[in-house]
CSV table of C-alpha atoms in Angstrom, one decimal:
chain,number,residue,atom,x,y,z
A,1,MET,CA,113.5,175.0,221.3
A,2,SER,CA,112.1,178.2,223.0
A,3,THR,CA,108.9,179.8,221.6
A,4,ASN,CA,109.1,182.8,223.8
A,5,SER,CA,111.2,184.8,221.5
A,6,ARG,CA,111.6,188.6,222.3
A,7,ALA,CA,110.0,191.1,219.3
A,8,THR,CA,112.3,193.4,216.8
A,9,PRO,CA,113.0,196.9,218.4
A,10,ALA,CA,110.6,198.0,215.5
A,11,ALA,CA,107.9,195.8,217.1
A,12,THR,CA,108.4,196.8,220.8
A,13,HIS,CA,106.4,199.8,221.4
A,14,ALA,CA,107.7,201.0,218.1
A,15,ASP,CA,106.0,204.5,218.3
A,16,ASP,CA,107.7,205.2,221.9
A,17,ILE,CA,111.3,204.2,220.7
A,18,LEU,CA,113.5,206.3,219.5
A,19,ARG,CA,115.2,205.8,216.2
A,20,LEU,CA,117.1,208.1,213.7
A,21,VAL,CA,119.0,205.6,211.3
A,22,ASP,CA,116.9,202.5,210.6
A,23,PRO,CA,119.2,198.9,209.5
A,24,ALA,CA,119.0,199.8,206.1
A,25,GLY,CA,121.2,202.7,207.3
A,26,THR,CA,118.6,205.3,206.1
A,27,LEU,CA,119.2,208.4,208.5
A,28,ASN,CA,115.6,210.4,209.6
A,29,GLU,CA,117.1,213.7,208.8
A,30,GLU,CA,113.8,215.4,210.2
A,31,ALA,CA,114.2,213.6,213.4
A,32,ALA,CA,117.8,213.9,213.9
A,33,ALA,CA,118.0,217.2,213.5
A,34,GLY,CA,116.3,218.7,216.4
A,35,MET,CA,118.6,216.4,218.4
A,36,LEU,CA,121.8,215.9,216.6
A,37,ASP,CA,124.9,217.6,214.6
A,38,VAL,CA,124.9,214.4,212.7
A,39,THR,CA,128.6,214.6,211.0
A,40,ASP,CA,131.0,212.7,208.6
A,41,GLU,CA,133.9,212.8,211.7
A,42,LEU,CA,131.0,211.8,214.1
A,43,VAL,CA,129.8,208.8,212.6
A,44,ARG,CA,133.2,207.3,211.5
A,45,ALA,CA,134.3,207.4,215.0
A,46,LEU,CA,131.9,205.8,216.7
A,47,TYR,CA,131.9,203.1,213.4
A,48,ARG,CA,135.7,203.0,214.4
A,49,ASP,CA,134.9,202.4,217.8
A,50,MET,CA,132.2,199.9,217.3
A,51,VAL,CA,134.6,197.5,214.8
A,52,LEU,CA,137.3,197.8,217.5
A,53,GLY,CA,135.0,196.4,220.5
A,54,ARG,CA,133.6,193.5,218.6
A,55,ARG,CA,136.7,192.6,217.1
A,56,PHE,CA,138.5,192.8,221.2
A,57,ASP,CA,135.0,191.3,222.2
A,58,GLN,CA,135.9,188.3,219.1
A,59,GLU,CA,139.7,188.0,220.2
A,60,ALA,CA,138.7,187.3,223.9
A,61,TYR,CA,136.3,185.0,222.9
A,62,SER,CA,138.7,182.6,221.3
A,63,LEU,CA,141.3,183.1,223.8
A,64,GLN,CA,138.8,181.5,226.6
A,65,ARG,CA,138.2,178.4,224.5
A,66,GLN,CA,142.0,178.3,224.2
A,67,GLY,CA,142.0,178.2,227.6
A,68,GLU,CA,144.0,181.4,228.3
A,69,LEU,CA,141.0,183.1,230.2
A,70,GLY,CA,138.5,181.1,232.8
A,71,LEU,CA,135.4,182.6,231.4
A,72,TRP,CA,134.4,185.2,228.8
A,73,LEU,CA,130.9,187.3,228.9
A,74,MET,CA,130.7,189.1,225.5
A,75,SER,CA,128.8,191.6,224.0
A,76,LEU,CA,128.4,190.6,220.4
A,77,GLY,CA,125.8,192.6,219.2
A,78,GLN,CA,125.7,195.7,221.8
A,79,GLU,CA,128.5,197.6,220.6
A,80,ALA,CA,125.7,200.3,219.7
A,81,ALA,CA,124.5,200.8,223.0
A,82,GLN,CA,128.1,200.8,224.6
A,83,ALA,CA,129.6,203.2,222.4
A,84,GLY,CA,126.7,205.6,221.4
A,85,SER,CA,126.4,206.3,225.4
A,86,ILE,CA,129.7,206.1,226.6
A,87,ARG,CA,131.1,208.9,223.6
A,88,ALA,CA,128.1,211.0,224.7
A,89,LEU,CA,129.3,212.0,228.2
A,90,ARG,CA,132.1,214.1,229.4
A,91,ALA,CA,135.5,212.5,230.1
A,92,ASP,CA,134.4,213.6,234.4
A,93,ASP,CA,131.6,211.7,234.4
A,94,ARG,CA,131.5,209.0,236.0
A,95,VAL,CA,130.8,205.4,234.7
A,96,PHE,CA,129.6,202.1,237.0
A,97,PRO,CA,129.8,199.1,234.6
A,98,SER,CA,128.3,195.5,235.2
A,99,TYR,CA,130.6,193.4,233.8
A,100,ARG,CA,130.3,193.2,229.6
A,101,GLU,CA,130.9,196.7,228.7
A,102,HIS,CA,134.2,196.0,227.0
A,103,VAL,CA,133.3,198.4,224.4
A,104,ALA,CA,132.5,201.4,226.6
A,105,ALA,CA,135.5,200.2,228.7
A,106,LEU,CA,138.0,200.3,225.1
A,107,CYS,CA,136.2,203.8,224.6
A,108,ARG,CA,137.7,205.0,228.0
A,109,GLY,CA,141.0,204.0,227.0
A,110,ILE,CA,141.2,200.8,229.3
A,111,SER,CA,144.1,198.3,227.9
A,112,PRO,CA,143.1,194.6,226.9
A,113,ALA,CA,145.9,193.3,229.7
A,114,GLU,CA,143.4,195.5,232.4
A,115,LEU,CA,140.1,194.1,230.7
A,116,LEU,CA,141.7,190.3,230.6
A,117,SER,CA,143.4,190.4,234.1
A,118,GLN,CA,140.3,189.4,235.9
A,119,TRP,CA,138.9,186.9,233.3
A,120,ARG,CA,142.4,185.1,233.6
A,121,GLY,CA,142.0,184.9,237.1
A,122,ALA,CA,145.1,187.6,238.2
A,123,SER,CA,143.1,190.1,239.6
A,124,HIS,CA,139.9,191.3,241.0
A,125,GLY,CA,140.1,194.4,239.0
A,126,SER,CA,142.9,195.6,237.4
A,127,TRP,CA,142.4,199.1,236.2
A,128,ASP,CA,142.4,202.7,238.1
A,129,PRO,CA,138.8,203.7,238.0
A,130,GLU,CA,140.2,206.9,239.4
A,131,ARG,CA,142.4,207.5,236.0
A,132,TYR,CA,139.5,206.6,234.1
A,133,HIS,CA,136.4,207.5,235.8
A,134,PHE,CA,135.5,204.2,235.3
A,135,HIS,CA,134.7,201.8,238.3
A,136,ILE,CA,135.8,198.1,238.0
A,137,TYR,CA,133.5,195.5,236.8
A,138,SER,CA,131.0,194.4,239.3
A,139,LEU,CA,130.0,190.2,239.0
A,140,VAL,CA,127.2,190.6,241.8
A,141,LEU,CA,123.7,190.8,239.4
A,142,ALA,CA,122.7,195.0,240.1
A,143,THR,CA,125.0,196.0,243.0
A,144,GLN,CA,127.0,199.0,240.8
A,145,THR,CA,124.0,200.4,240.6
A,146,LEU,CA,123.4,201.2,244.0
A,147,HIS,CA,127.3,202.0,244.2
A,148,ALA,CA,126.2,204.6,241.1
A,149,VAL,CA,123.7,206.7,243.8
A,150,GLY,CA,125.6,206.2,246.5
A,151,TYR,CA,128.7,208.0,244.3
A,152,ALA,CA,126.0,210.7,242.6
A,153,MET,CA,125.1,211.7,246.3
A,154,GLY,CA,128.5,212.7,247.1
A,155,VAL,CA,128.6,214.5,243.8
A,156,ARG,CA,125.5,216.3,244.3
A,157,TYR,CA,127.0,217.3,247.8
A,158,ASP,CA,130.3,218.2,246.7
A,159,ALA,CA,128.6,220.6,244.0
A,160,GLY,CA,129.9,218.8,241.3
A,161,ASP,CA,128.8,219.1,237.9
A,162,SER,CA,129.7,215.6,236.8
A,163,VAL,CA,127.3,212.5,236.1
A,164,VAL,CA,127.1,209.3,237.4
A,165,PHE,CA,126.4,206.7,234.6
A,166,THR,CA,125.7,203.0,235.3
A,167,TYR,CA,125.1,200.5,232.7
A,168,PHE,CA,123.0,197.3,233.6
A,169,GLY,CA,120.9,194.7,232.1
A,170,ASP,CA,117.1,193.8,232.2
A,171,GLY,CA,117.9,190.8,234.2
A,172,ALA,CA,119.5,192.9,236.4
A,173,SER,CA,116.2,195.1,236.6
A,174,SER,CA,114.8,192.6,238.4
A,175,GLN,CA,117.0,192.6,241.3
A,176,GLY,CA,115.8,194.2,244.8
A,177,ASP,CA,119.3,196.2,244.4
A,178,ALA,CA,118.0,198.1,240.9
A,179,ASN,CA,114.8,198.8,242.5
A,180,GLU,CA,116.3,200.1,245.6
A,181,ALA,CA,118.5,202.2,243.5
A,182,LEU,CA,116.0,204.0,241.1
A,183,ASN,CA,114.0,204.4,244.2
A,184,TRP,CA,116.7,206.2,246.4
A,185,ALA,CA,117.9,207.5,243.1
A,186,ALA,CA,114.9,210.0,242.5
A,187,VAL,CA,114.0,210.3,246.4
A,188,THR,CA,117.8,211.9,246.8
A,189,SER,CA,117.7,213.7,243.6
A,190,ALA,CA,121.1,212.5,242.8
A,191,PRO,CA,122.6,213.3,239.1
A,192,ILE,CA,122.8,209.9,237.7
A,193,VAL,CA,121.6,208.4,234.8
A,194,PHE,CA,120.4,204.5,234.6
A,195,PHE,CA,121.7,203.0,231.2
A,196,CYS,CA,119.9,199.4,231.2
A,197,GLN,CA,121.0,197.5,227.9
A,198,ASN,CA,117.5,195.2,227.2
A,199,ASN,CA,118.9,192.6,225.2
A,200,GLY,CA,116.1,190.5,225.9
A,201,TRP,CA,117.2,187.7,227.9
A,202,ALA,CA,118.3,187.2,231.3
A,203,ILE,CA,120.4,184.2,230.6
A,204,SER,CA,117.7,181.8,229.7
A,205,THR,CA,115.0,184.0,230.6
A,206,PRO,CA,113.2,186.0,228.2
A,207,ALA,CA,112.1,189.3,228.6
A,208,SER,CA,108.5,188.2,228.2
A,209,LYS,CA,108.6,185.8,231.9
A,210,GLN,CA,110.7,188.9,233.6
A,211,TYR,CA,108.2,191.7,232.9
A,212,ALA,CA,104.9,192.5,231.7
A,213,GLY,CA,105.2,196.3,230.8
A,214,PRO,CA,108.0,198.7,229.7
A,215,LEU,CA,111.1,199.2,232.0
A,216,SER,CA,111.1,202.9,231.3
A,217,GLU,CA,107.3,203.0,232.5
A,218,ARG,CA,108.6,200.8,235.6
A,219,ALA,CA,111.0,203.9,236.0
A,220,LYS,CA,108.7,206.5,235.7
A,221,GLY,CA,107.3,205.2,238.2
A,222,PHE,CA,109.8,205.6,240.8
A,223,GLY,CA,110.0,209.3,240.0
A,224,LEU,CA,112.8,209.4,237.0
A,225,ASP,CA,112.8,210.7,233.5
A,226,ALA,CA,112.7,207.7,231.3
A,227,VAL,CA,113.0,207.3,227.7
A,228,SER,CA,113.3,203.8,225.2
A,229,VAL,CA,115.5,204.3,222.6
A,230,ASP,CA,116.9,201.9,219.6
A,231,GLY,CA,119.8,200.2,221.2
A,232,ASN,CA,121.1,199.1,217.7
A,233,ASP,CA,121.4,202.6,216.2
A,234,VAL,CA,124.3,204.3,217.6
A,235,LEU,CA,123.1,207.7,216.4
A,236,ALA,CA,119.6,207.3,218.8
A,237,VAL,CA,121.9,205.9,221.6
A,238,TYR,CA,124.6,209.3,221.3
A,239,ALA,CA,121.4,211.4,221.2
A,240,ALA,CA,119.4,210.3,224.0
A,241,THR,CA,122.6,209.7,226.1
A,242,GLN,CA,124.1,213.4,225.4
A,243,ARG,CA,120.5,215.3,226.5
A,244,MET,CA,119.7,212.7,229.4
A,245,ALA,CA,123.0,213.9,230.6
A,246,GLU,CA,123.1,217.7,230.3
A,247,ARG,CA,119.2,217.7,231.7
A,248,VAL,CA,120.9,216.0,234.7
A,249,ARG,CA,123.8,217.6,234.7
A,250,THR,CA,122.1,220.9,235.1
A,251,GLY,CA,119.3,220.0,237.9
A,252,GLY,CA,117.0,217.9,236.3
A,253,ALA,CA,115.3,214.4,238.2
A,254,PRO,CA,117.5,211.3,237.4
A,255,GLY,CA,117.3,209.9,234.3
A,256,PHE,CA,116.9,206.1,232.7
A,257,ILE,CA,117.5,205.3,228.9
A,258,GLU,CA,116.5,201.6,228.2
A,259,ALA,CA,118.1,200.6,225.0
A,260,HIS,CA,116.4,197.8,223.1
A,261,THR,CA,119.3,195.8,221.6
A,262,TYR,CA,120.1,191.6,221.6
A,263,ARG,CA,122.7,189.7,222.7
A,264,MET,CA,123.9,187.7,219.5
A,265,SER,CA,125.9,185.3,221.5
A,266,GLY,CA,125.4,183.3,224.7
A,267,HIS,CA,125.1,184.9,228.4
A,268,SER,CA,128.8,183.6,228.5
A,269,THR,CA,131.3,181.1,227.4
A,270,SER,CA,129.9,178.7,229.8
A,271,ASP,CA,126.2,179.1,228.5
A,272,ASP,CA,124.6,177.5,225.1
A,273,PRO,CA,122.0,179.9,224.0
A,274,GLY,CA,121.1,177.1,221.6
A,275,ARG,CA,118.9,175.5,224.2
A,276,TYR,CA,116.5,178.3,224.9
A,277,ARG,CA,116.2,180.7,221.7
A,278,ASP,CA,115.9,179.5,218.2
A,279,SER,CA,117.8,180.4,215.1
A,280,ALA,CA,114.8,182.3,213.2
A,281,GLU,CA,115.4,184.8,216.5
A,282,LEU,CA,118.9,185.0,216.1
A,283,ALA,CA,118.1,185.6,212.4
A,284,ARG,CA,115.7,188.3,212.5
A,285,TRP,CA,118.0,190.6,214.6
A,286,GLU,CA,121.4,189.9,212.5
A,287,ALA,CA,119.2,191.7,210.2
A,288,HIS,CA,119.6,194.4,212.5
A,289,ASP,CA,123.4,194.7,213.3
A,290,PRO,CA,124.6,197.6,214.8
A,291,VAL,CA,127.8,198.0,213.5
A,292,GLU,CA,126.3,197.0,209.6
A,293,ARG,CA,124.0,199.7,209.7
A,294,VAL,CA,126.3,202.6,210.4
A,295,ARG,CA,128.3,201.1,207.2
A,296,LEU,CA,125.7,201.5,205.3
A,297,LEU,CA,125.0,205.0,206.7
A,298,LEU,CA,128.9,206.0,205.8
A,299,THR,CA,128.6,204.4,202.1
A,300,ALA,CA,125.2,206.1,201.3
A,301,ARG,CA,126.2,209.3,202.6
A,302,GLY,CA,129.7,208.8,200.4
A,303,TRP,CA,131.4,209.7,204.0
A,304,ALA,CA,133.6,206.8,203.7
A,305,ASP,CA,134.8,204.6,200.7
A,306,GLU,CA,137.0,201.4,200.9
A,307,ASP,CA,140.4,202.6,202.2
A,308,TYR,CA,138.5,203.7,205.2
A,309,PHE,CA,136.6,200.5,205.7
A,310,ALA,CA,140.0,198.5,205.1
A,311,ALA,CA,142.5,201.1,207.3
A,312,VAL,CA,139.9,200.4,210.3
A,313,ALA,CA,139.8,196.7,209.9
A,314,SER,CA,143.4,196.7,209.6
A,315,ASP,CA,143.3,198.5,213.1
A,316,ALA,CA,141.2,195.7,214.5
A,317,GLU,CA,143.5,193.3,213.5
A,318,GLU,CA,146.5,194.9,215.3
A,319,LEU,CA,144.3,195.5,218.5
A,320,ALA,CA,143.2,191.6,217.7
A,321,ALA,CA,147.2,190.8,217.9
A,322,GLN,CA,147.6,193.2,221.0
A,323,THR,CA,145.1,191.6,223.0
A,324,ARG,CA,146.7,188.1,222.5
A,325,ARG,CA,150.2,189.6,223.4
A,326,GLU,CA,149.0,191.3,226.9
A,327,CYS,CA,146.5,188.6,228.0
A,328,ARG,CA,149.4,186.1,227.6
A,329,ALA,CA,152.0,188.3,229.3
A,330,ILE,CA,149.5,189.2,232.6
A,331,ALA,CA,151.3,187.8,235.5
A,332,GLU,CA,150.5,184.7,237.5
A,333,PRO,CA,149.3,186.0,240.9
A,334,SER,CA,151.0,185.2,244.3
A,335,LEU,CA,149.3,183.4,246.7
A,336,SER,CA,151.0,185.5,249.3
A,337,ASP,CA,149.0,188.7,247.9
A,338,THR,CA,145.9,187.2,248.7
A,339,PHE,CA,146.9,188.2,253.0
A,340,ARG,CA,147.6,191.6,251.8
A,341,ASN,CA,144.5,192.1,250.3
A,342,THR,CA,142.2,190.3,252.3
A,343,LEU,CA,141.8,193.3,255.0
A,344,CYS,CA,142.4,196.8,253.7
A,345,GLU,CA,145.1,196.7,256.3
A,346,GLU,CA,147.3,194.0,257.0
A,347,THR,CA,147.0,192.6,260.6
A,348,GLU,CA,149.3,191.6,263.0
A,349,ALA,CA,148.1,187.9,262.8
A,350,LEU,CA,148.0,188.0,258.8
A,351,ARG,CA,151.0,189.7,258.4
A,352,ARG,CA,152.7,186.3,260.8
A,353,GLU,CA,150.3,184.0,258.7
A,354,ARG,CA,151.8,185.6,255.2
A,355,GLU,CA,155.6,185.5,256.5
A,356,GLY,CA,154.9,182.0,257.4
A,357,PHE,CA,153.1,180.9,254.1
A,358,GLU,CA,156.4,182.8,252.4
A,359,THR,CA,158.8,180.9,254.3
A,360,PHE,CA,157.0,177.6,253.5
A,361,GLU,CA,156.9,178.2,249.8
A,362,GLU,CA,160.5,179.3,249.5
A,363,SER,CA,161.5,176.0,251.3
A,364,PHE,CA,160.1,174.1,247.6
A,365,LEU,CA,161.5,176.7,245.4
C-alpha cells in the first residue's frame, strides 16, 4: 500500500490557501466580507448544483458497471471546485474542460444524453460548444490548455471582454502542452484563467512524485497571477474565480487558480485506487467532503431546513432517472458516418467508398 499520501488542505501550505468555510461548516465572516457577498440564495444554489452533480456522476458510474457506458471518469469529491468556479463566470465566458468536468457541464445546461454520448461510443463530442460556450471534452492530456490560449488570443484581437477559462488536473500540469500554454498565455497577455483541480493523484502517481513546489508558484514563474484555494470550499472557489476572472477581464495578466481537492473515487472505472493509496488517506479527505460542508453551513445559519434538503434530494433522483432514460435512448452510431467525418469535407474518393459500403450493408438487411 502506498505511503506517499498527500496532505489534507489544512496541512498543505495552509497559510497561502484561501478558505472561507471550514470542514465543520463555519464561515469566516471577516475573510468573506472583503471578497464575497455571502447570501442564503447563493449558498443554496451552489449546494443544489453540487448535489445534482454528484448524483449524476454516481448514476453514470452505475450505468458503466451495467455495461451501458464503455468508460466513465468520476468527479466524486470535486463538486465544490467545479460548481464554485463555473458559477462565478459570465455566461459568455468560454470554457475549455478536460474530461471530468461533469458538474460544470450540467451547470452550463448540457444534458445527460449530451454528456454520456461520448462515453457510450456514439459520438466524439455531442454538444454544440457555441450554444453553451463550453467546449467538448478533451481526452488528450492538457491539449485543451493550448486550445484555450489560442481562443483567448482571438478574444484579445477581437477586442472582446469575455474571459477564457480552462480546467486541467495536477497530472496534466506535468505535460509539455500545459507548460507551453502557461508560457504563451503570459507572453501574449491572453485573457485566460487556468484552473487546476489538484486532486493529489495523476492516476497512480502522487503529487509528491510530480513536483517539489506548489503549482501556483510554478505559474508565477511563467508570469501569471496565481492563487491557491481550498478546492473543497465552494465559497472560496467562487470568490477566487470571480475576482480572478474580473481582473483578467479588465486587462490584468493571465490568471492561475490551484484548487486543492481530492478524487474520492478511482481515476476512471478501469482504475483500482486501492492498489496505490490507503484507506486512511481517503478517510482524512472524506472529513473534508465538499457537499457536507455546505449542508452544515446552511443548517448552522438557518438558511435551509429538512424540507429544502428533501426537495434537493428529490430533484437529484429525478436527474438520475432522466440520466438512465437518456443514456439508453442514445442512438447507435452509423459506420457510414465515419466516412463523412473523416475529413472536414467529404472527398470524391471517400464518397465512393461510403456509397459502396452502404450498398454492401443494405444487401445484408
